[in-house]
Amino acid sequence: MRRIRIAALSAVFAVLAGAACSRTPTALPESGPLSATSEKVTVEGHYQPVQIDAVESMSIDDGKLVLHGHDAKVAVDLPANADPTQKGRGWALVTEGEGEQARTFTFTHEMTLEDFTVSVPNVSGQLAYGSLGGRDGKDVLLFAYGGGPKAYWGWANIEKKR
């Protein structure tokens, strides 16, 4: 009788484990808050789709973030916190990764070596990024990537943990 119970419990656990392992990862939403990980900084931000043929570069013109593509450019509003007069805050891309559902970018500060990783929807294409100072003392990272049928732009407010 005891062997039957053990066999039945083993079968139940095998079915549950198989179901847990075979789950398909869910895709990230088309727009939303950034998913970020870091030990030394707090990162809050947002990403959203943008209509551009390809992300080649970015600039700031007349207080707007301008995304440059092959054939066109698109201007979007800077985050409210971003101060366009405080360019180049020292954040650099150090690694990129791709999974089935997400693309990850890890940025490191060139002086403090603090880093963070953001997860965004996985679409192929070049990444353009830059950093500004924030009106509240936080740094602001701006980024855009992708092209063709899918491209995104986003921002992240970065603050040292206390």
Short mmCIF file of C-alpha atoms in Angstrom, two decimals:
data_model
loop_
_atom_site.label_atom_id
_atom_site.label_comp_id
_atom_site.label_asym_id
_atom_site.label_seq_id
_atom_site.Cartn_x
_atom_site.Cartn_y
_atom_site.Cartn_z
CA MET A 1 0.00 0.00 0.00
CA ARG A 2 2.84 2.34 0.91
CA ARG A 3 4.58 1.69 -2.45
CA ILE A 4 1.38 2.63 -4.29
CA ARG A 5 1.19 5.97 -2.44
CA ILE A 6 4.84 6.72 -3.13
CA ALA A 7 4.38 5.84 -6.80
CA ALA A 8 1.24 7.99 -7.00
CA LEU A 9 2.97 10.95 -5.32
CA SER A 10 5.98 10.56 -7.59
CA ALA A 11 3.72 10.62 -10.64
CA VAL A 12 1.97 13.78 -9.40
CA PHE A 13 5.30 15.52 -8.77
CA ALA A 14 6.58 14.51 -12.20
CA VAL A 15 3.49 15.97 -13.89
CA LEU A 16 3.75 19.22 -11.88
CA ALA A 17 7.47 19.56 -12.56
CA GLY A 18 6.93 18.96 -16.26
CA ALA A 19 4.20 21.59 -16.40
CA ALA A 20 6.38 24.12 -14.59
CA CYS A 21 9.37 23.51 -16.86
CA SER A 22 7.41 23.58 -20.10
CA ARG A 23 5.80 26.97 -19.51
CA THR A 24 6.41 29.36 -22.38
CA PRO A 25 7.84 32.65 -21.19
CA THR A 26 5.40 35.49 -21.63
CA ALA A 27 6.31 38.32 -23.95
CA LEU A 28 6.88 41.74 -22.50
CA PRO A 29 4.08 44.23 -23.22
CA GLU A 30 4.42 46.65 -26.15
CA SER A 31 5.04 49.47 -23.68
CA GLY A 32 5.49 49.68 -19.98
CA PRO A 33 7.80 50.21 -17.06
CA LEU A 34 11.35 49.00 -17.41
CA SER A 35 12.37 45.82 -15.71
CA ALA A 36 15.77 46.59 -14.17
CA THR A 37 18.20 44.83 -11.88
CA SER A 38 21.03 46.38 -9.88
CA GLU A 39 22.81 46.08 -6.56
CA LYS A 40 23.94 49.70 -6.20
CA VAL A 41 21.45 51.88 -8.07
CA THR A 42 17.69 52.23 -8.27
CA VAL A 43 16.38 52.32 -11.83
CA GLU A 44 12.89 53.43 -12.83
CA GLY A 45 11.87 54.05 -16.40
CA HIS A 46 9.61 53.32 -19.31
CA TYR A 47 9.79 52.06 -22.90
CA GLN A 48 7.34 52.31 -25.79
CA PRO A 49 7.11 51.67 -29.54
CA VAL A 50 8.17 54.32 -32.03
CA GLN A 51 7.50 54.46 -35.76
CA ILE A 52 10.88 54.62 -37.49
CA ASP A 53 12.41 52.61 -40.32
CA ALA A 54 15.59 51.87 -38.36
CA VAL A 55 17.35 53.34 -35.35
CA GLU A 56 20.73 54.65 -36.47
CA SER A 57 21.46 57.46 -34.01
CA MET A 58 19.87 59.99 -31.70
CA SER A 59 20.31 63.66 -30.89
CA ILE A 60 18.64 66.40 -28.89
CA ASP A 61 17.17 69.27 -30.86
CA ASP A 62 14.94 72.04 -29.48
CA GLY A 63 14.42 70.19 -26.20
CA LYS A 64 13.29 66.95 -27.90
CA LEU A 65 14.95 63.59 -28.37
CA VAL A 66 15.35 63.03 -32.11
CA LEU A 67 15.72 59.45 -33.38
CA HIS A 68 17.45 59.26 -36.76
CA GLY A 69 16.70 56.43 -39.18
CA HIS A 70 17.69 55.56 -42.76
CA ASP A 71 15.05 57.71 -44.42
CA ALA A 72 13.44 59.76 -41.68
CA LYS A 73 13.71 61.06 -38.16
CA VAL A 74 11.21 61.09 -35.33
CA ALA A 75 11.11 63.58 -32.44
CA VAL A 76 9.76 62.51 -29.05
CA ASP A 77 9.39 64.42 -25.80
CA LEU A 78 12.19 64.00 -23.29
CA PRO A 79 11.18 62.64 -19.89
CA ALA A 80 10.09 65.49 -17.62
CA ASN A 81 13.12 64.98 -15.37
CA ALA A 82 15.74 65.13 -18.17
CA ASP A 83 17.92 68.24 -18.43
CA PRO A 84 19.23 68.50 -22.01
CA THR A 85 22.00 70.90 -20.91
CA GLN A 86 23.65 68.14 -18.81
CA LYS A 87 24.87 65.74 -21.52
CA GLY A 88 27.21 62.76 -21.19
CA ARG A 89 26.74 61.50 -17.64
CA GLY A 90 29.14 58.58 -18.13
CA TRP A 91 26.88 55.56 -18.71
CA ALA A 92 28.16 53.03 -21.27
CA LEU A 93 26.72 49.84 -22.72
CA VAL A 94 28.85 46.87 -21.63
CA THR A 95 26.79 43.83 -22.61
CA GLU A 96 23.74 42.90 -24.66
CA GLY A 97 21.75 39.69 -24.52
CA GLU A 98 18.81 38.16 -26.33
CA GLY A 99 16.30 35.61 -25.17
CA GLU A 100 13.08 34.38 -26.74
CA GLN A 101 10.98 37.13 -25.23
CA ALA A 102 13.38 39.85 -24.07
CA ARG A 103 16.49 41.71 -25.02
CA THR A 104 18.76 42.90 -22.22
CA PHE A 105 21.14 45.82 -22.03
CA THR A 106 23.66 46.23 -19.22
CA PHE A 107 25.04 49.71 -18.63
CA THR A 108 27.97 50.62 -16.38
CA HIS A 109 29.05 54.02 -15.15
CA GLU A 110 32.57 54.76 -16.34
CA MET A 111 33.73 56.32 -13.04
CA THR A 112 31.85 54.50 -10.27
CA LEU A 113 31.47 51.15 -12.07
CA GLU A 114 27.88 50.92 -10.81
CA ASP A 115 25.80 48.96 -13.29
CA PHE A 116 22.27 47.89 -14.08
CA THR A 117 20.49 45.69 -16.58
CA VAL A 118 17.18 46.46 -18.28
CA SER A 119 14.92 44.00 -20.07
CA VAL A 120 12.89 45.20 -23.04
CA PRO A 121 10.96 43.51 -25.88
CA ASN A 122 13.22 41.49 -28.15
CA VAL A 123 13.50 43.03 -31.59
CA SER A 124 16.61 43.12 -33.70
CA GLY A 125 18.38 46.27 -34.71
CA GLN A 126 21.01 48.71 -33.64
CA LEU A 127 20.91 50.34 -30.21
CA ALA A 128 21.49 54.08 -29.79
CA TYR A 129 21.80 55.54 -26.29
CA GLY A 130 23.00 58.52 -24.31
CA SER A 131 22.74 59.96 -20.83
CA LEU A 132 21.73 63.27 -19.36
CA GLY A 133 21.59 64.75 -15.91
CA GLY A 134 18.23 65.01 -14.26
CA ARG A 135 16.63 68.10 -12.78
CA ASP A 136 16.43 66.26 -9.43
CA GLY A 137 20.04 65.06 -9.36
CA LYS A 138 19.36 61.61 -10.86
CA ASP A 139 20.94 60.56 -14.14
CA VAL A 140 18.67 59.88 -17.12
CA LEU A 141 19.59 57.22 -19.69
CA LEU A 142 17.87 57.51 -23.08
CA PHE A 143 17.84 54.65 -25.59
CA ALA A 144 16.26 53.50 -28.85
CA TYR A 145 16.63 50.30 -30.84
CA GLY A 146 15.07 48.24 -33.61
CA GLY A 147 13.51 49.24 -36.88
CA GLY A 148 11.18 48.23 -39.65
CA PRO A 149 8.07 46.70 -38.20
CA LYS A 150 9.21 47.17 -34.57
CA ALA A 151 11.29 49.84 -32.89
CA TYR A 152 11.30 51.15 -29.34
CA TRP A 153 12.58 54.08 -27.36
CA GLY A 154 12.80 54.47 -23.63
CA TRP A 155 14.38 56.15 -20.64
CA ALA A 156 15.59 55.26 -17.19
CA ASN A 157 16.08 57.46 -14.12
CA ILE A 158 19.13 56.24 -12.23
CA GLU A 159 19.76 56.98 -8.56
CA LYS A 160 22.41 55.61 -6.22
CA LYS A 161 20.90 53.40 -3.48
CA ARG A 162 21.16 54.74 0.03
#
